[in-house]
Amino acid sequence: MLEGKAVISDTDMLQTMQQDAIRLAAKALDIFDVIDTTEIACCVKKEFDRLYGFGWQCIVGTDFGSFVTHFHGCFIYFCIGSLAFLLFKGAAGPELEASRFASLDAVKA
């Protein structure tokens, strides 16, 4: 199993949630081919939704950028082999929504 080969880069999760994230990622890698990143992400996301409530997002790949807002205690970024995993429970407040639309307007101009 690949659990022991995980390297956590950043997290604010409790240790038990971190272990669940790594365990589920390793399990998904046992089930799916490493190139099936969408299936791997879907598997991890659905299991975290089941375990910790709805609203989880999962991104899996070898080259991606991100800028996300998350609930406190609900974020982890780790690698297993060449694959990076970003798992978080999304959050947004009214002030974030307003600034998002303002920045989109600037892009359109």
mmCIF file of C-alpha atoms in Angstrom:
data_model
loop_
_atom_site.group_PDB
_atom_site.id
_atom_site.type_symbol
_atom_site.label_atom_id
_atom_site.label_comp_id
_atom_site.label_asym_id
_atom_site.label_seq_id
_atom_site.Cartn_x
_atom_site.Cartn_y
_atom_site.Cartn_z
ATOM 1 C CA MET A 1 0.000 0.000 0.000
ATOM 2 C CA LEU A 2 1.113 3.564 -0.711
ATOM 3 C CA GLU A 3 -0.001 5.200 2.563
ATOM 4 C CA GLY A 4 3.515 5.273 4.011
ATOM 5 C CA LYS A 5 4.837 7.066 0.938
ATOM 6 C CA ALA A 6 2.655 10.164 1.378
ATOM 7 C CA VAL A 7 4.359 13.495 1.961
ATOM 8 C CA ILE A 8 2.175 16.211 3.482
ATOM 9 C CA SER A 9 3.110 19.687 2.273
ATOM 10 C CA ASP A 10 0.438 21.735 4.033
ATOM 11 C CA THR A 11 -2.559 21.019 6.240
ATOM 12 C CA ASP A 12 -4.698 22.364 9.027
ATOM 13 C CA MET A 13 -6.626 19.103 9.554
ATOM 14 C CA LEU A 14 -6.725 17.036 12.675
ATOM 15 C CA GLN A 15 -4.394 14.041 12.591
ATOM 16 C CA THR A 16 -7.269 11.556 12.183
ATOM 17 C CA MET A 17 -8.629 13.416 9.141
ATOM 18 C CA GLN A 18 -5.138 13.546 7.638
ATOM 19 C CA GLN A 19 -4.817 9.795 8.060
ATOM 20 C CA ASP A 20 -8.234 9.275 6.434
ATOM 21 C CA ALA A 21 -7.250 11.470 3.473
ATOM 22 C CA ILE A 22 -4.013 9.576 2.890
ATOM 23 C CA ARG A 23 -5.658 6.183 3.419
ATOM 24 C CA LEU A 24 -8.444 6.997 0.938
ATOM 25 C CA ALA A 25 -5.996 8.381 -1.624
ATOM 26 C CA ALA A 26 -3.874 5.227 -1.385
ATOM 27 C CA LYS A 27 -7.001 3.063 -1.675
ATOM 28 C CA ALA A 28 -8.098 4.987 -4.798
ATOM 29 C CA LEU A 29 -4.631 4.497 -6.294
ATOM 30 C CA ASP A 30 -4.977 0.758 -5.680
ATOM 31 C CA ILE A 31 -8.304 0.741 -7.525
ATOM 32 C CA PHE A 32 -7.635 3.143 -10.408
ATOM 33 C CA ASP A 33 -4.761 3.597 -12.814
ATOM 34 C CA VAL A 34 -2.527 6.565 -11.958
ATOM 35 C CA ILE A 35 -3.656 8.374 -15.145
ATOM 36 C CA ASP A 36 -7.326 8.256 -14.060
ATOM 37 C CA THR A 37 -6.932 11.357 -11.902
ATOM 38 C CA THR A 38 -10.584 12.383 -12.225
ATOM 39 C CA GLU A 39 -11.758 8.991 -10.958
ATOM 40 C CA ILE A 40 -9.239 9.106 -8.111
ATOM 41 C CA ALA A 41 -10.399 12.605 -7.101
ATOM 42 C CA CYS A 42 -14.065 11.557 -7.321
ATOM 43 C CA CYS A 43 -13.461 8.536 -5.099
ATOM 44 C CA VAL A 44 -11.661 10.565 -2.400
ATOM 45 C CA LYS A 45 -14.230 13.396 -2.532
ATOM 46 C CA LYS A 46 -17.228 11.057 -2.226
ATOM 47 C CA GLU A 47 -15.714 9.212 0.727
ATOM 48 C CA PHE A 48 -14.899 12.475 2.529
ATOM 49 C CA ASP A 49 -18.456 13.690 1.854
ATOM 50 C CA ARG A 50 -19.721 10.464 3.421
ATOM 51 C CA LEU A 51 -17.381 10.618 6.421
ATOM 52 C CA TYR A 52 -17.340 14.358 7.155
ATOM 53 C CA GLY A 53 -20.429 15.859 5.492
ATOM 54 C CA PHE A 54 -21.009 17.346 2.062
ATOM 55 C CA GLY A 55 -19.012 20.132 0.452
ATOM 56 C CA TRP A 56 -15.578 18.551 -0.011
ATOM 57 C CA GLN A 57 -13.530 19.270 -3.130
ATOM 58 C CA CYS A 58 -10.642 17.154 -4.384
ATOM 59 C CA ILE A 59 -8.079 17.950 -7.052
ATOM 60 C CA VAL A 60 -5.550 15.334 -8.148
ATOM 61 C CA GLY A 61 -2.780 15.744 -10.680
ATOM 62 C CA THR A 62 0.853 16.343 -11.452
ATOM 63 C CA ASP A 63 0.743 20.015 -12.428
ATOM 64 C CA PHE A 64 -1.930 22.411 -11.227
ATOM 65 C CA GLY A 65 -2.241 25.730 -9.488
ATOM 66 C CA SER A 66 -4.906 26.636 -6.996
ATOM 67 C CA PHE A 67 -6.189 29.431 -4.825
ATOM 68 C CA VAL A 68 -9.023 28.250 -2.595
ATOM 69 C CA THR A 69 -11.029 29.343 0.403
ATOM 70 C CA HIS A 70 -11.692 26.591 2.921
ATOM 71 C CA PHE A 71 -13.236 25.987 6.287
ATOM 72 C CA HIS A 72 -10.727 26.036 9.140
ATOM 73 C CA GLY A 73 -9.491 22.505 9.835
ATOM 74 C CA CYS A 74 -10.596 21.221 6.437
ATOM 75 C CA PHE A 75 -7.541 21.501 4.164
ATOM 76 C CA ILE A 76 -4.733 19.172 3.157
ATOM 77 C CA TYR A 77 -2.224 19.150 0.327
ATOM 78 C CA PHE A 78 -0.037 16.074 -0.012
ATOM 79 C CA CYS A 79 1.777 13.942 -2.576
ATOM 80 C CA ILE A 80 1.908 10.226 -3.130
ATOM 81 C CA GLY A 81 4.559 9.430 -5.679
ATOM 82 C CA SER A 82 4.197 11.851 -8.583
ATOM 83 C CA LEU A 83 0.560 12.715 -7.825
ATOM 84 C CA ALA A 84 -0.457 15.731 -5.768
ATOM 85 C CA PHE A 85 -3.736 15.743 -3.811
ATOM 86 C CA LEU A 86 -5.558 18.891 -2.756
ATOM 87 C CA LEU A 87 -8.550 18.138 -0.531
ATOM 88 C CA PHE A 88 -10.602 20.845 1.142
ATOM 89 C CA LYS A 89 -14.076 21.758 2.271
ATOM 90 C CA GLY A 90 -15.034 24.935 0.448
ATOM 91 C CA ALA A 91 -16.177 28.118 2.154
ATOM 92 C CA ALA A 92 -17.235 31.528 0.946
ATOM 93 C CA GLY A 93 -18.564 34.605 2.649
ATOM 94 C CA PRO A 94 -20.542 37.518 1.218
ATOM 95 C CA GLU A 95 -17.434 39.692 1.034
ATOM 96 C CA LEU A 96 -15.633 37.022 -0.977
ATOM 97 C CA GLU A 97 -18.490 36.728 -3.442
ATOM 98 C CA ALA A 98 -18.605 40.498 -3.960
ATOM 99 C CA SER A 99 -14.863 40.706 -4.622
ATOM 100 C CA ARG A 100 -15.021 37.722 -6.976
ATOM 101 C CA PHE A 101 -17.556 39.467 -9.195
ATOM 102 C CA ALA A 102 -15.636 42.731 -9.037
ATOM 103 C CA SER A 103 -12.466 40.984 -10.205
ATOM 104 C CA LEU A 104 -14.363 39.245 -13.027
ATOM 105 C CA ASP A 105 -15.637 42.626 -14.199
ATOM 106 C CA ALA A 106 -12.062 43.879 -14.337
ATOM 107 C CA VAL A 107 -11.072 40.904 -16.498
ATOM 108 C CA LYS A 108 -13.899 41.578 -18.965
ATOM 109 C CA ALA A 109 -12.879 45.232 -19.421
#
